[in-house]
Every structure is written in structure tokens, then in C-alpha cells.
mmCIF file of C-alpha atoms and ligand atoms in Angstrom:
data_model
loop_
_atom_site.group_PDB
_atom_site.id
_atom_site.type_symbol
_atom_site.label_atom_id
_atom_site.label_comp_id
_atom_site.label_asym_id
_atom_site.label_seq_id
_atom_site.Cartn_x
_atom_site.Cartn_y
_atom_site.Cartn_z
ATOM 1 C CA MET A 8 55.202 100.904 -100.988
ATOM 2 C CA TYR A 9 56.299 97.245 -101.199
ATOM 3 C CA GLN A 10 58.365 95.882 -104.079
ATOM 4 C CA HIS A 11 57.872 92.188 -103.488
ATOM 5 C CA LEU A 12 54.558 92.062 -101.627
ATOM 6 C CA LEU A 13 50.969 92.939 -102.363
ATOM 7 C CA TYR A 14 49.271 94.454 -99.331
ATOM 8 C CA GLU A 15 45.579 95.239 -99.202
ATOM 9 C CA VAL A 16 43.118 95.837 -96.372
ATOM 10 C CA LYS A 17 39.463 95.027 -97.011
ATOM 11 C CA ASP A 18 36.649 94.643 -94.482
ATOM 12 C CA GLY A 19 39.025 94.249 -91.553
ATOM 13 C CA ILE A 20 41.218 91.645 -93.277
ATOM 14 C CA ALA A 21 44.796 92.430 -94.360
ATOM 15 C CA TYR A 22 45.798 90.395 -97.420
ATOM 16 C CA VAL A 23 49.573 89.935 -97.572
ATOM 17 C CA THR A 24 50.738 88.243 -100.791
ATOM 18 C CA VAL A 25 54.370 87.404 -101.494
ATOM 19 C CA ASN A 26 54.702 88.571 -105.076
ATOM 20 C CA ARG A 27 57.915 87.357 -106.661
ATOM 21 C CA PRO A 28 56.512 84.537 -108.779
ATOM 22 C CA LYS A 29 59.488 84.288 -111.181
ATOM 23 C CA SER A 30 61.621 83.096 -108.244
ATOM 24 C CA LEU A 31 58.720 81.112 -106.746
ATOM 25 C CA ASN A 32 58.448 83.853 -104.091
ATOM 26 C CA ALA A 33 61.858 82.984 -102.621
ATOM 27 C CA LEU A 34 62.699 84.874 -99.449
ATOM 28 C CA SER A 35 65.504 87.283 -100.223
ATOM 29 C CA ASN A 36 66.751 89.711 -97.580
ATOM 30 C CA GLU A 37 64.490 92.324 -99.199
ATOM 31 C CA VAL A 38 61.380 90.112 -99.039
ATOM 32 C CA LEU A 39 62.132 89.348 -95.387
ATOM 33 C CA ASP A 40 62.390 93.085 -94.609
ATOM 34 C CA GLU A 41 59.096 93.755 -96.356
ATOM 35 C CA LEU A 42 57.330 90.894 -94.576
ATOM 36 C CA TYR A 43 58.497 92.292 -91.242
ATOM 37 C CA ALA A 44 57.190 95.738 -92.186
ATOM 38 C CA ALA A 45 53.876 94.368 -93.488
ATOM 39 C CA PHE A 46 53.134 92.472 -90.293
ATOM 40 C CA THR A 47 54.067 95.527 -88.228
ATOM 41 C CA ALA A 48 51.432 97.355 -90.294
ATOM 42 C CA VAL A 49 48.940 94.546 -89.606
ATOM 43 C CA ASN A 50 49.639 94.843 -85.899
ATOM 44 C CA ASP A 51 49.447 98.645 -85.779
ATOM 45 C CA ASP A 52 46.462 99.343 -88.050
ATOM 46 C CA PRO A 53 43.267 99.566 -85.963
ATOM 47 C CA GLU A 54 41.233 98.804 -89.111
ATOM 48 C CA VAL A 55 42.846 95.355 -89.353
ATOM 49 C CA GLN A 56 41.493 92.508 -87.254
ATOM 50 C CA ILE A 57 43.161 89.562 -88.944
ATOM 51 C CA ALA A 58 45.625 88.803 -91.750
ATOM 52 C CA ILE A 59 45.697 86.250 -94.552
ATOM 53 C CA LEU A 60 49.156 85.413 -95.923
ATOM 54 C CA THR A 61 49.502 83.776 -99.335
ATOM 55 C CA GLY A 62 51.769 83.635 -102.399
ATOM 56 C CA GLU A 63 51.328 84.744 -106.003
ATOM 57 C CA GLY A 64 51.532 82.081 -108.716
ATOM 58 C CA LYS A 65 52.372 78.407 -108.253
ATOM 59 C CA ALA A 66 54.308 78.787 -105.001
ATOM 60 C CA PHE A 67 53.456 79.946 -101.513
ATOM 61 C CA VAL A 68 57.190 80.419 -100.899
ATOM 62 C CA ALA A 69 59.855 77.994 -102.255
ATOM 63 C CA GLY A 70 62.317 78.827 -99.485
ATOM 64 C CA ALA A 71 65.062 81.283 -98.723
ATOM 65 C CA ASP A 72 66.620 82.751 -101.853
ATOM 66 C CA ILE A 73 69.337 80.262 -102.804
ATOM 67 C CA SER A 74 70.878 82.574 -105.429
ATOM 68 C CA GLN A 75 71.354 85.177 -102.685
ATOM 69 C CA MET A 76 72.570 82.691 -100.046
ATOM 70 C CA VAL A 77 75.118 80.934 -102.253
ATOM 71 C CA ASN A 78 77.710 83.718 -101.998
ATOM 72 C CA LEU A 79 77.224 84.707 -98.370
ATOM 73 C CA SER A 80 80.017 84.455 -95.848
ATOM 74 C CA THR A 81 79.275 82.544 -92.652
ATOM 75 C CA LEU A 82 78.628 85.800 -90.823
ATOM 76 C CA GLU A 83 76.396 87.139 -93.595
ATOM 77 C CA GLY A 84 74.491 83.848 -93.603
ATOM 78 C CA ARG A 85 74.050 84.174 -89.868
ATOM 79 C CA ALA A 86 72.689 87.703 -90.290
ATOM 80 C CA MET A 87 70.166 86.467 -92.864
ATOM 81 C CA MET A 88 69.195 83.600 -90.590
ATOM 82 C CA ILE A 89 68.559 85.979 -87.678
ATOM 83 C CA LYS A 90 66.539 88.229 -89.980
ATOM 84 C CA GLY A 91 64.405 85.260 -91.087
ATOM 85 C CA GLN A 92 63.955 84.053 -87.514
ATOM 86 C CA ASN A 93 62.873 87.545 -86.460
ATOM 87 C CA VAL A 94 60.274 87.646 -89.246
ATOM 88 C CA MET A 95 58.796 84.281 -88.230
ATOM 89 C CA ASN A 96 58.805 85.192 -84.528
ATOM 90 C CA HIS A 97 57.173 88.526 -85.384
ATOM 91 C CA ILE A 98 54.360 86.946 -87.413
ATOM 92 C CA GLU A 99 53.799 84.322 -84.743
ATOM 93 C CA ASN A 100 53.620 86.869 -81.952
ATOM 94 C CA ILE A 101 51.761 89.897 -83.325
ATOM 95 C CA ASP A 102 48.592 90.649 -81.432
ATOM 96 C CA LYS A 103 46.270 89.588 -84.272
ATOM 97 C CA PRO A 104 45.648 86.193 -85.845
ATOM 98 C CA VAL A 105 47.381 85.280 -89.103
ATOM 99 C CA ILE A 106 45.932 82.646 -91.433
ATOM 100 C CA GLY A 107 48.276 81.044 -93.947
ATOM 101 C CA ALA A 108 46.524 80.311 -97.237
ATOM 102 C CA ILE A 109 49.043 77.872 -98.690
ATOM 103 C CA ASN A 110 48.530 77.928 -102.456
ATOM 104 C CA GLY A 111 51.546 75.948 -103.714
ATOM 105 C CA PHE A 112 55.137 75.067 -102.822
ATOM 106 C CA ALA A 113 55.903 75.743 -99.153
ATOM 107 C CA LEU A 114 59.488 74.556 -98.928
ATOM 108 C CA GLY A 115 62.317 75.355 -96.544
ATOM 109 C CA GLY A 116 61.807 78.945 -95.396
ATOM 110 C CA GLY A 117 58.356 78.758 -97.038
ATOM 111 C CA CYS A 118 57.281 75.875 -94.821
ATOM 112 C CA GLU A 119 58.765 77.795 -91.880
ATOM 113 C CA LEU A 120 56.738 80.866 -92.892
ATOM 114 C CA ALA A 121 53.581 78.745 -93.065
ATOM 115 C CA MET A 122 54.311 77.342 -89.597
ATOM 116 C CA ALA A 123 54.657 80.861 -88.159
ATOM 117 C CA CYS A 124 50.981 81.466 -89.037
ATOM 118 C CA ASP A 125 48.351 80.704 -86.414
ATOM 119 C CA ILE A 126 46.273 78.527 -88.757
ATOM 120 C CA ARG A 127 47.169 76.918 -92.105
ATOM 121 C CA ILE A 128 44.660 76.225 -94.858
ATOM 122 C CA ALA A 129 46.147 74.442 -97.859
ATOM 123 C CA SER A 130 45.109 74.178 -101.476
ATOM 124 C CA GLU A 131 45.085 70.614 -102.824
ATOM 125 C CA LYS A 132 48.006 71.779 -104.976
ATOM 126 C CA ALA A 133 50.218 72.743 -102.029
ATOM 127 C CA LYS A 134 53.455 70.874 -101.371
ATOM 128 C CA PHE A 135 55.449 70.993 -98.156
ATOM 129 C CA GLY A 136 58.981 70.092 -97.186
ATOM 130 C CA GLN A 137 62.218 71.039 -95.490
ATOM 131 C CA PRO A 138 64.787 70.359 -98.244
ATOM 132 C CA GLU A 139 67.691 72.177 -96.548
ATOM 133 C CA VAL A 140 69.848 69.070 -96.078
ATOM 134 C CA ASN A 141 69.949 68.812 -99.896
ATOM 135 C CA LEU A 142 71.806 72.136 -99.814
ATOM 136 C CA GLY A 143 74.181 71.225 -97.007
ATOM 137 C CA ILE A 144 72.372 73.213 -94.324
ATOM 138 C CA ILE A 145 69.512 72.691 -91.856
ATOM 139 C CA PRO A 146 66.302 74.707 -91.449
ATOM 140 C CA GLY A 147 67.262 78.086 -90.013
ATOM 141 C CA PHE A 148 64.059 80.111 -89.845
ATOM 142 C CA GLY A 149 62.615 78.092 -86.952
ATOM 143 C CA GLY A 150 61.842 74.817 -88.739
ATOM 144 C CA THR A 151 63.701 72.520 -86.354
ATOM 145 C CA GLN A 152 61.572 73.938 -83.531
ATOM 146 C CA ARG A 153 58.124 74.626 -85.007
ATOM 147 C CA LEU A 154 57.875 71.480 -87.158
ATOM 148 C CA PRO A 155 58.335 68.950 -84.298
ATOM 149 C CA ARG A 156 55.933 70.986 -82.151
ATOM 150 C CA LEU A 157 53.276 70.653 -84.870
ATOM 151 C CA VAL A 158 53.815 67.103 -86.130
ATOM 152 C CA GLY A 159 55.809 65.414 -83.331
ATOM 153 C CA LYS A 160 59.496 64.741 -82.873
ATOM 154 C CA GLY A 161 59.711 61.592 -85.026
ATOM 155 C CA MET A 162 57.831 62.972 -88.040
ATOM 156 C CA GLY A 163 59.672 66.285 -87.692
ATOM 157 C CA LYS A 164 63.044 64.518 -87.858
ATOM 158 C CA TYR A 165 61.802 62.315 -90.706
ATOM 159 C CA LEU A 166 60.872 65.329 -92.843
ATOM 160 C CA ILE A 167 64.020 67.308 -91.982
ATOM 161 C CA MET A 168 66.435 64.386 -92.478
ATOM 162 C CA THR A 169 64.888 62.924 -95.658
ATOM 163 C CA ALA A 170 64.002 66.309 -97.256
ATOM 164 C CA GLU A 171 60.884 64.519 -98.568
ATOM 165 C CA MET A 172 58.304 66.702 -100.253
ATOM 166 C CA ILE A 173 54.750 65.868 -99.143
ATOM 167 C CA ASP A 174 51.392 66.804 -100.628
ATOM 168 C CA ALA A 175 48.580 68.665 -98.889
ATOM 169 C CA GLN A 176 46.671 65.532 -97.845
ATOM 170 C CA GLU A 177 49.755 64.112 -96.130
ATOM 171 C CA ALA A 178 50.390 67.503 -94.516
ATOM 172 C CA TYR A 179 46.811 67.363 -93.200
ATOM 173 C CA ARG A 180 47.210 63.786 -91.994
ATOM 174 C CA ILE A 181 50.291 64.635 -89.909
ATOM 175 C CA GLY A 182 48.836 67.870 -88.519
ATOM 176 C CA LEU A 183 50.952 70.333 -90.486
ATOM 177 C CA VAL A 184 47.821 72.016 -91.895
ATOM 178 C CA GLU A 185 44.335 72.355 -90.446
ATOM 179 C CA ARG A 186 42.291 72.143 -93.680
ATOM 180 C CA VAL A 187 42.739 71.133 -97.319
ATOM 181 C CA VAL A 188 40.463 72.640 -99.978
ATOM 182 C CA PRO A 189 40.288 72.702 -103.793
ATOM 183 C CA ALA A 190 42.636 75.352 -105.240
ATOM 184 C CA GLU A 191 39.815 77.615 -106.437
ATOM 185 C CA GLU A 192 38.229 77.621 -102.967
ATOM 186 C CA LEU A 193 41.399 78.517 -101.053
ATOM 187 C CA MET A 194 40.894 82.248 -100.507
ATOM 188 C CA GLY A 195 37.159 81.801 -99.865
ATOM 189 C CA ALA A 196 37.906 79.156 -97.233
ATOM 190 C CA ALA A 197 40.546 81.366 -95.596
ATOM 191 C CA GLU A 198 38.137 84.313 -95.570
ATOM 192 C CA LYS A 199 35.397 82.172 -94.043
ATOM 193 C CA VAL A 200 37.693 81.165 -91.178
ATOM 194 C CA ALA A 201 38.843 84.798 -90.852
ATOM 195 C CA LYS A 202 35.246 86.019 -90.597
ATOM 196 C CA THR A 203 34.385 83.374 -88.020
ATOM 197 C CA ILE A 204 37.304 84.516 -85.857
ATOM 198 C CA MET A 205 36.401 88.191 -86.441
ATOM 199 C CA SER A 206 32.894 87.550 -85.091
ATOM 200 C CA LYS A 207 34.344 86.728 -81.643
ATOM 201 C CA ALA A 208 35.498 89.184 -78.980
ATOM 202 C CA PRO A 209 38.889 90.518 -80.206
ATOM 203 C CA ILE A 210 40.274 90.655 -76.668
ATOM 204 C CA ALA A 211 39.482 86.959 -76.226
ATOM 205 C CA ILE A 212 41.130 86.041 -79.539
ATOM 206 C CA ARG A 213 44.287 87.948 -78.586
ATOM 207 C CA ALA A 214 44.412 86.341 -75.155
ATOM 208 C CA ALA A 215 43.928 82.894 -76.709
ATOM 209 C CA LYS A 216 46.858 83.454 -79.093
ATOM 210 C CA LEU A 217 49.044 84.721 -76.265
ATOM 211 C CA ALA A 218 48.181 81.827 -73.964
ATOM 212 C CA VAL A 219 48.742 79.095 -76.559
ATOM 213 C CA ASN A 220 51.963 80.638 -77.928
ATOM 214 C CA ASN A 221 53.528 81.149 -74.542
ATOM 215 C CA GLY A 222 52.192 78.040 -72.856
ATOM 216 C CA ILE A 223 53.405 75.587 -75.492
ATOM 217 C CA SER A 224 57.018 75.799 -74.321
ATOM 218 C CA LEU A 225 56.177 75.694 -70.597
ATOM 219 C CA ASP A 226 55.403 72.745 -68.347
ATOM 220 C CA VAL A 227 51.635 72.256 -68.007
ATOM 221 C CA ARG A 228 51.396 73.641 -64.469
ATOM 222 C CA THR A 229 53.228 76.879 -65.371
ATOM 223 C CA GLY A 230 51.333 77.072 -68.646
ATOM 224 C CA VAL A 231 48.007 76.793 -66.864
ATOM 225 C CA ALA A 232 49.093 79.586 -64.505
ATOM 226 C CA PHE A 233 49.960 81.683 -67.574
ATOM 227 C CA GLU A 234 46.510 80.911 -69.008
ATOM 228 C CA GLY A 235 44.963 82.214 -65.803
ATOM 229 C CA GLU A 236 46.823 85.501 -66.136
ATOM 230 C CA ALA A 237 45.910 85.776 -69.824
ATOM 231 C CA LEU A 238 42.233 85.332 -68.925
ATOM 232 C CA VAL A 239 42.149 88.291 -66.524
ATOM 233 C CA GLY A 240 42.007 90.832 -69.378
ATOM 234 C CA PRO A 241 39.043 89.270 -71.217
ATOM 235 C CA PHE A 242 37.238 88.559 -67.932
ATOM 236 C CA SER A 243 37.488 92.246 -66.979
ATOM 237 C CA SER A 244 36.201 93.439 -70.358
ATOM 238 C CA GLU A 245 32.878 94.894 -71.436
ATOM 239 C CA ASP A 246 32.850 92.290 -74.176
ATOM 240 C CA ARG A 247 32.750 89.524 -71.559
ATOM 241 C CA LYS A 248 29.569 91.050 -70.108
ATOM 242 C CA GLU A 249 28.173 91.399 -73.625
ATOM 243 C CA GLY A 250 29.052 87.814 -74.623
ATOM 244 C CA MET A 251 27.583 86.218 -71.523
ATOM 245 C CA GLY A 252 24.569 88.580 -71.463
ATOM 246 C CA ALA A 253 23.831 87.851 -75.117
ATOM 247 C CA PHE A 254 23.923 84.111 -74.473
ATOM 248 C CA LEU A 255 21.442 84.394 -71.601
ATOM 249 C CA GLU A 256 19.184 86.738 -73.599
ATOM 250 C CA LYS A 257 19.360 84.331 -76.570
ATOM 251 C CA ARG A 258 20.614 86.981 -79.007
ATOM 252 C CA PRO A 259 23.843 87.365 -81.018
ATOM 253 C CA ALA A 260 26.613 89.228 -79.181
ATOM 254 C CA ALA A 261 27.685 92.653 -80.451
ATOM 255 C CA PHE A 262 31.306 92.958 -79.376
ATOM 256 C CA GLN A 263 32.755 96.477 -79.066
ATOM 257 C CA ASN A 264 36.416 95.591 -78.513
ATOM 258 C CA LYS A 265 36.197 97.095 -75.020
HETATM 259 N N1 CO8 B 302 65.693 80.401 -104.225
HETATM 260 C C1 CO8 B 302 65.970 81.066 -105.355
HETATM 261 N N2 CO8 B 302 65.362 80.779 -106.534
HETATM 262 C C2 CO8 B 302 64.454 79.799 -106.528
HETATM 263 C C3 CO8 B 302 64.118 79.072 -105.369
HETATM 264 C C4 CO8 B 302 64.774 79.427 -104.160
HETATM 265 N N3 CO8 B 302 64.505 78.814 -102.984
HETATM 266 N N4 CO8 B 302 63.184 78.151 -105.698
HETATM 267 C C5 CO8 B 302 62.946 78.297 -107.015
HETATM 268 N N5 CO8 B 302 63.710 79.284 -107.519
HETATM 269 C C6 CO8 B 302 63.758 79.768 -108.907
HETATM 270 C C7 CO8 B 302 64.449 78.765 -109.828
HETATM 271 O O1 CO8 B 302 65.848 78.904 -109.737
HETATM 272 C C8 CO8 B 302 63.895 79.153 -111.166
HETATM 273 O O2 CO8 B 302 64.575 80.306 -111.618
HETATM 274 P P1 CO8 B 302 64.975 80.454 -113.193
HETATM 275 O O3 CO8 B 302 63.650 80.486 -113.904
HETATM 276 O O4 CO8 B 302 65.706 81.754 -113.242
HETATM 277 O O5 CO8 B 302 65.797 79.256 -113.535
HETATM 278 C C9 CO8 B 302 62.461 79.586 -110.843
HETATM 279 O O6 CO8 B 302 62.443 79.860 -109.443
HETATM 280 C C10 CO8 B 302 61.439 78.494 -111.127
HETATM 281 O O7 CO8 B 302 61.852 77.324 -110.420
HETATM 282 P P2 CO8 B 302 62.022 75.888 -111.158
HETATM 283 O O8 CO8 B 302 62.322 76.054 -112.609
HETATM 284 O O9 CO8 B 302 62.969 75.090 -110.341
HETATM 285 O O10 CO8 B 302 60.525 75.350 -110.988
HETATM 286 P P3 CO8 B 302 60.059 73.821 -110.929
HETATM 287 O O11 CO8 B 302 58.573 73.854 -111.021
HETATM 288 O O12 CO8 B 302 60.821 72.995 -111.916
HETATM 289 O O13 CO8 B 302 60.503 73.297 -109.471
HETATM 290 C C11 CO8 B 302 60.694 73.484 -107.057
HETATM 291 C C12 CO8 B 302 59.901 73.845 -108.335
HETATM 292 C C13 CO8 B 302 60.612 71.971 -106.816
HETATM 293 C C14 CO8 B 302 60.059 74.238 -105.920
HETATM 294 C C15 CO8 B 302 62.185 73.892 -107.244
HETATM 295 O O14 CO8 B 302 62.225 75.245 -107.711
HETATM 296 C C16 CO8 B 302 63.000 73.810 -106.004
HETATM 297 O O15 CO8 B 302 63.393 72.720 -105.608
HETATM 298 N N6 CO8 B 302 63.303 74.979 -105.351
HETATM 299 C C17 CO8 B 302 64.178 75.063 -104.233
HETATM 300 C C18 CO8 B 302 63.479 74.597 -102.975
HETATM 301 C C19 CO8 B 302 64.444 74.631 -101.804
HETATM 302 O O16 CO8 B 302 65.438 73.967 -101.766
HETATM 303 N N7 CO8 B 302 64.080 75.450 -100.786
HETATM 304 C C20 CO8 B 302 64.830 75.565 -99.581
HETATM 305 C C21 CO8 B 302 65.766 76.707 -99.647
HETATM 306 S S1 CO8 B 302 66.819 76.768 -98.218
HETATM 307 C C22 CO8 B 302 65.922 77.517 -97.009
HETATM 308 O O17 CO8 B 302 64.788 77.893 -97.211
HETATM 309 C C23 CO8 B 302 66.614 77.654 -95.694
HETATM 310 C C24 CO8 B 302 66.032 78.748 -94.807
HETATM 311 C C25 CO8 B 302 66.979 79.052 -93.674
HETATM 312 C C26 CO8 B 302 68.298 79.646 -94.161
HETATM 313 C C27 CO8 B 302 69.082 80.168 -93.064
HETATM 314 C C28 CO8 B 302 70.480 80.656 -93.540
HETATM 315 C C29 CO8 B 302 70.437 82.037 -94.172
#
């Protein structure tokens, strides 16, 4: 079904792998279309509770496809930019959590793709950067917005203006990734986090994602009000009764997604 992605669902986890290793998984228009479709499938499939996004070979994603961009007119470039932004917004806002398992180069659009995930786990071999200014452009798939929100305004500008490539430990130190693990443990570590999240009440996980995503660009008072509204759903659920009842009865909760 996909030409440039591998897509597999196993035990409630959707594995989405960008599979264009000869071009270091560069995001062409076609890859962007397939990523959009894959995450729509993640969102719509009731068998899927969570997704893990990774790359095949030595790169996670080495950026937007430069060989495709080089000949674009300004308007065509704008269309590709909007397409890329829509993909990142889509991944960030689907109803289910997405874990980025960052196996190698995450540069330009690849770093932007990583930042659209809810949680990032990096292999020790991963490298991050926003090298767009080397090419005469700036990040255009959300990097100027998501990077400063993750690492702060100063460090965000530093990385965007210097185009410096940083390793996984530095990415961890500045808050760009949540964990760093040996390369061979990457998928296992991502699956462990996925399973931990899957053991919680799905309605609570979805509300948490919604509240954090929407609150982050609001003032605290409005954000807290939004949090209150996002809590109404979980508080009205059967799973809330189950979770609290299980705690008081000193037994594990059995959530039904109700
Ligand atoms: N696009 C297209 N092809 C790529 C890309 C890319 N981003 N990255 C690597 N490749 C290709 C190489 O051209 C090479 O192809 P070939 O074998 O045919 O020569 C192949 O992948 C292997 O790459 P290298 O030989 O360069 O591998 P190295 O291990 O020597 O180097 C690097 C790895 C350091 C990752 C290097 O490939 C590199 O610097 N890549 C480019 C990184 C980059 O600049 N990324 C940012 C792109 S711009 C962007 O993402 C902006 C997004 C918003 C755009 C909005 C407007 C549309």
C-alpha cells in the first residue's frame, strides 16, 4: 500500500517506518503524502492504541528532499511547505500518542518530524540539527515554533542560526529528547514506554495529549481552564470509576476504554 513507508500493527502498536534509506529517508512530496495517510490510519484503526515512528537504515529522516526542492518555484515550494506543516500538525494532533524512535540523522524536516511526536527516544547514534540556513532557507515544517518551545528561545535560535549538528546526549541535555539508549535497545525502549502508556486509561491519555497540546500556546489561566474542560470526559468515564476503585481495592485496574 505504501511505497516509501513500512506500516505494521502488532499488539495495539502501529509501527511506522520511513523506508527510503538510499536518500536517508528524505521527505519528498510522496513521503509526506504517505505519512499523512499512515497517521490517519493510526487515528482511525480501533486496534491501534499508540504509534512508534522510526526510520530505516542510518537516518531517521535527513530532511526535506533537497533534490526535489531545488527546482521548485516559489509557489511550488510554498505548497510543499504547507504539505509538510500539515503532516507535522496531523501527527501532533491525532487522538493517539506517537513515540519517535530516533535511530539516526534527524535533520531539518527530520528534526521537525521528531518534534511533532509526543515523546522522543533517541539512539546514541542519533544526530539532530536544523541545517536549513546552509541551504538559504529557514525551517518550514514547524521548526521555528516547536524547537524553541522544547529547548527555549535562546537555544532554539542558536541551533537554527548556526545549523550546528548535535549528538543524542546534547539533545537530551537541552530537552530535545526524553531518553537516550544504546542503538540496539532503541525499539525495545520505545515499546516499553508504549506499553506503559497503553496500560493507562485511553481516555485519560487522549485528554492529557489534548490538554498539553492546546494549553502550551495559551496563557496559564486560559490553559488551566482548558485543562478543566479536558478533564470532564475522563471524569465522567467508567474507566475513572475502575481506576479509582482498583486503587482502593489494592488491585490492578482493568480499563475498558469506556
Ligand atoms: N534530500 C535529498 N537527498 C538527501 C538528503 C536530503 N535532505 N540527505 C541525504 N540525501 C542523499 C544524498 O544526496 C546521498 O545521495 P547519493 O547517494 O545519490 O549521492 C544519500 O542521501 C546519502 O547521503 P550522503 O552521501 O550525504 O551521506 P553522509 O553520511 O555522507 O552524510 C548527512 C549524511 C550529513 C545527513 C548529509 O547527507 C546531509 O547533510 N544531508 C542533508 C541534510 C539537510 O540539509 N537537511 C535539511 C534539508 S532542508 C529541510 O528539511 C527544510 C524543511 C522545510 C522546507 C520547506 C520548503 C519546502
